Short mmCIF file of C-alpha atoms in Angstrom, two decimals:
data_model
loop_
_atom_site.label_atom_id
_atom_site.label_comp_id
_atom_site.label_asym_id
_atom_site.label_seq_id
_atom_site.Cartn_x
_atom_site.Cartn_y
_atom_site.Cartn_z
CA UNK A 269 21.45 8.18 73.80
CA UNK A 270 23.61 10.83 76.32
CA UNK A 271 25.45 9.87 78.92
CA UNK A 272 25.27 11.95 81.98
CA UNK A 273 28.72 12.14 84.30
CA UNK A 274 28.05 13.90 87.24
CA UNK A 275 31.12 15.28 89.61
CA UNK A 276 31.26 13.95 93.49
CA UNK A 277 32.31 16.95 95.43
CA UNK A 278 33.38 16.48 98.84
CA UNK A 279 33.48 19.79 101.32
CA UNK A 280 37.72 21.09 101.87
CA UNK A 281 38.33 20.84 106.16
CA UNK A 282 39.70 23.44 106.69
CA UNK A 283 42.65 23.73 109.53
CA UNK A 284 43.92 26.33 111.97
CA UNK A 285 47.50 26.87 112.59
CA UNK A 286 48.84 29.18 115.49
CA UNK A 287 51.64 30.53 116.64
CA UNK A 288 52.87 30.80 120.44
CA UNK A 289 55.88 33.06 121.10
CA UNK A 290 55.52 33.64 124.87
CA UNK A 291 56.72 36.96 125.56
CA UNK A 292 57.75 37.57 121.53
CA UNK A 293 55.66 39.37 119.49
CA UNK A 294 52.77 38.30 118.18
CA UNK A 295 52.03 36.29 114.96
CA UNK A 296 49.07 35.71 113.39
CA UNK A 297 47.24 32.10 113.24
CA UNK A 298 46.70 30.63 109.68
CA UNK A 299 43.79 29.15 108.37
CA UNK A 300 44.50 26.31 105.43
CA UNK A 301 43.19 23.07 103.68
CA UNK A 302 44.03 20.38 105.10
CA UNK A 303 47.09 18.67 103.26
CA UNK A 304 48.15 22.07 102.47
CA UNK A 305 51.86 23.70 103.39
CA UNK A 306 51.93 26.22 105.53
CA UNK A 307 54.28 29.22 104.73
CA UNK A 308 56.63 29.80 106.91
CA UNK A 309 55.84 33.31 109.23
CA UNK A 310 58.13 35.71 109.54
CA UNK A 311 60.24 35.53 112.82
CA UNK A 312 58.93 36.90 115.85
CA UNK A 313 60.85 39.43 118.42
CA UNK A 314 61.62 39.61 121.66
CA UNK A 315 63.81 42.15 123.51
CA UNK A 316 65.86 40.09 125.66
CA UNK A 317 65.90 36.51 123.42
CA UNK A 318 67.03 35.29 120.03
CA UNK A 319 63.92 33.40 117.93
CA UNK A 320 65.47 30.11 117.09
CA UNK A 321 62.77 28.12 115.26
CA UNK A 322 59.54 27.31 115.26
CA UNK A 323 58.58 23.52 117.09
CA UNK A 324 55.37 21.82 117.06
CA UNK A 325 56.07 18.97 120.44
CA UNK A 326 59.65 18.50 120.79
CA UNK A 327 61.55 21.63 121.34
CA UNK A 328 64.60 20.20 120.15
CA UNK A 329 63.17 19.33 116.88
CA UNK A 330 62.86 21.92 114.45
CA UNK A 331 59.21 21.93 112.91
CA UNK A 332 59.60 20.87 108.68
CA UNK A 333 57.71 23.45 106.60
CA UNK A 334 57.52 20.94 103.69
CA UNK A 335 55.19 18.56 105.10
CA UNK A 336 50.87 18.39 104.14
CA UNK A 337 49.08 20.27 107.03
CA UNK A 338 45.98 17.67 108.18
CA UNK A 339 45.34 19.21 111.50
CA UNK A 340 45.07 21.84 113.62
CA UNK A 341 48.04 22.44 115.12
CA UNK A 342 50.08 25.23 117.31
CA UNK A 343 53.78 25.92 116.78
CA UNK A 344 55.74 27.47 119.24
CA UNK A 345 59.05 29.79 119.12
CA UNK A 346 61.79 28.16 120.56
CA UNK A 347 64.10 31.11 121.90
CA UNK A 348 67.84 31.60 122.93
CA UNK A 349 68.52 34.06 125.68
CA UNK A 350 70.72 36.95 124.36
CA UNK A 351 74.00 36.98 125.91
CA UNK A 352 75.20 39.73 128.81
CA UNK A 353 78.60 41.69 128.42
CA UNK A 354 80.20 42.36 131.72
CA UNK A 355 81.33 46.54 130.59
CA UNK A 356 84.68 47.16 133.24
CA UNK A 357 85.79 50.68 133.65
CA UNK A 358 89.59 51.37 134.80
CA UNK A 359 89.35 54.84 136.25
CA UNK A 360 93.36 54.91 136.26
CA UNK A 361 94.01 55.36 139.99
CA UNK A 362 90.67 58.01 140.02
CA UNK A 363 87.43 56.82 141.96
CA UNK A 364 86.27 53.57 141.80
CA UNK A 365 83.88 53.12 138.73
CA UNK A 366 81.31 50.12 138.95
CA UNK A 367 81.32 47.97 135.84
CA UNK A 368 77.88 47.35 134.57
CA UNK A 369 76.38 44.62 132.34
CA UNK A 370 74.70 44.77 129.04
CA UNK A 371 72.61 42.66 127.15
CA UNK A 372 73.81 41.67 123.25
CA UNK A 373 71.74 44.44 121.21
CA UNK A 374 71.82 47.62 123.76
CA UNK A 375 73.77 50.38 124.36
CA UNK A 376 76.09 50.86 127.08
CA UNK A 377 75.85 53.64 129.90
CA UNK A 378 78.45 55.77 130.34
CA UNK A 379 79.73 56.13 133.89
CA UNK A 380 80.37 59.06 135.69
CA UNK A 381 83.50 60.57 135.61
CA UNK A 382 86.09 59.52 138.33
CA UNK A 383 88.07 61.73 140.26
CA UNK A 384 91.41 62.30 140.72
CA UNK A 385 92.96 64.68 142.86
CA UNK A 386 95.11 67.09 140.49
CA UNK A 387 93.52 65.83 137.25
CA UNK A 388 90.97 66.31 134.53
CA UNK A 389 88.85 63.79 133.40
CA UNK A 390 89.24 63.75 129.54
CA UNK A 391 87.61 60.39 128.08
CA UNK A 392 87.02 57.14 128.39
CA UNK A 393 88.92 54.82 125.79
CA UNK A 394 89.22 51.03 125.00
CA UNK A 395 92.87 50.91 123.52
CA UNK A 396 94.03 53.96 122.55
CA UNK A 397 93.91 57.42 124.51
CA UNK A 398 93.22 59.32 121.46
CA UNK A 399 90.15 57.91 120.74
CA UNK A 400 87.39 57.87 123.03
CA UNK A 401 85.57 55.17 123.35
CA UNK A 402 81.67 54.85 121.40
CA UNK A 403 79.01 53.87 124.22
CA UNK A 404 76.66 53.16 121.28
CA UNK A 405 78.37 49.56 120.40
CA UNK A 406 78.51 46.77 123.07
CA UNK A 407 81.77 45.48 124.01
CA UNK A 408 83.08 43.18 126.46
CA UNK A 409 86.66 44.36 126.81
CA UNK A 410 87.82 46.60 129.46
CA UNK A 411 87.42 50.86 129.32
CA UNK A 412 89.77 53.35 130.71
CA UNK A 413 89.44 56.55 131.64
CA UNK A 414 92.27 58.96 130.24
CA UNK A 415 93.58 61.94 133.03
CA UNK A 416 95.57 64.60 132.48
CA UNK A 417 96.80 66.88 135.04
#
């Protein structure tokens, strides 16, 4: 006689994973079987932070990609504040030229020109005269302005 084996099926749950970044930009929540992995999402952006990693409840505890996913969950970005360059202009005996301060990642402004009675302004420089200096980088040395009269 046949023997009939019949398969016991039992429904997947499925889980929901999200991602907050606070002011980064935005990633998009997951949806997975639970005891899956979860891939990890590409790093969010923020203007003014660096992402550091992703944490699920202690923020000083990095959250391990290689472990089953049984529940839903929310990670959330851990950030480091991008550091500030203090810019100082030496106007070399012209008018005073306030230094300004600029954040790791942007470009600094140039200054207007300082004044100097029976001189012309020529450039700004970092170390040598010749050269003027590129306000496209970030630095956090001193600038000087080169005169010639």
């Amino acid at each position: 006689s046949d023997i009939t084996i019949t398969a016991k099926l039992m429904e997947k749950n499925i889980v929901n994973v999200t991602f907050d970044t606070a002011t980064g930009s935005e990633v998009p929540s997951v949806d997975l079987y639970s005891g899956d992995y979860l891939e990890m999402p590409e790093n969010p952006v923020d203007d003014t932070h660096d992402f550091v990693y992703w944490y699920s409840d202690d923020e000083n505890t990095e959250f391990d990609f290689d472990q089953e996913i049984t529940n839903d969950m929310t990670l959330t970005a851990k950030w480091a504040e991008k550091p500030l360059y203090s810019i100082m202009f030496n106007s070399n005996g012209g008018s005073a030229v306030d230094s300004d301060l600029v954040m790791e990642g942007y470009m600094a402004s140039e200054p207007n020109k300082p004044d100097l009675y029976g001189y012309w302004f020529v450039r700004w420089y970092e170390t040598d005269n010749t050269v003027g200096y590129d306000f496209k980088i970030v630095s956090y040395k001193k600038v000087q302005s080169c005169m010639e009269d």
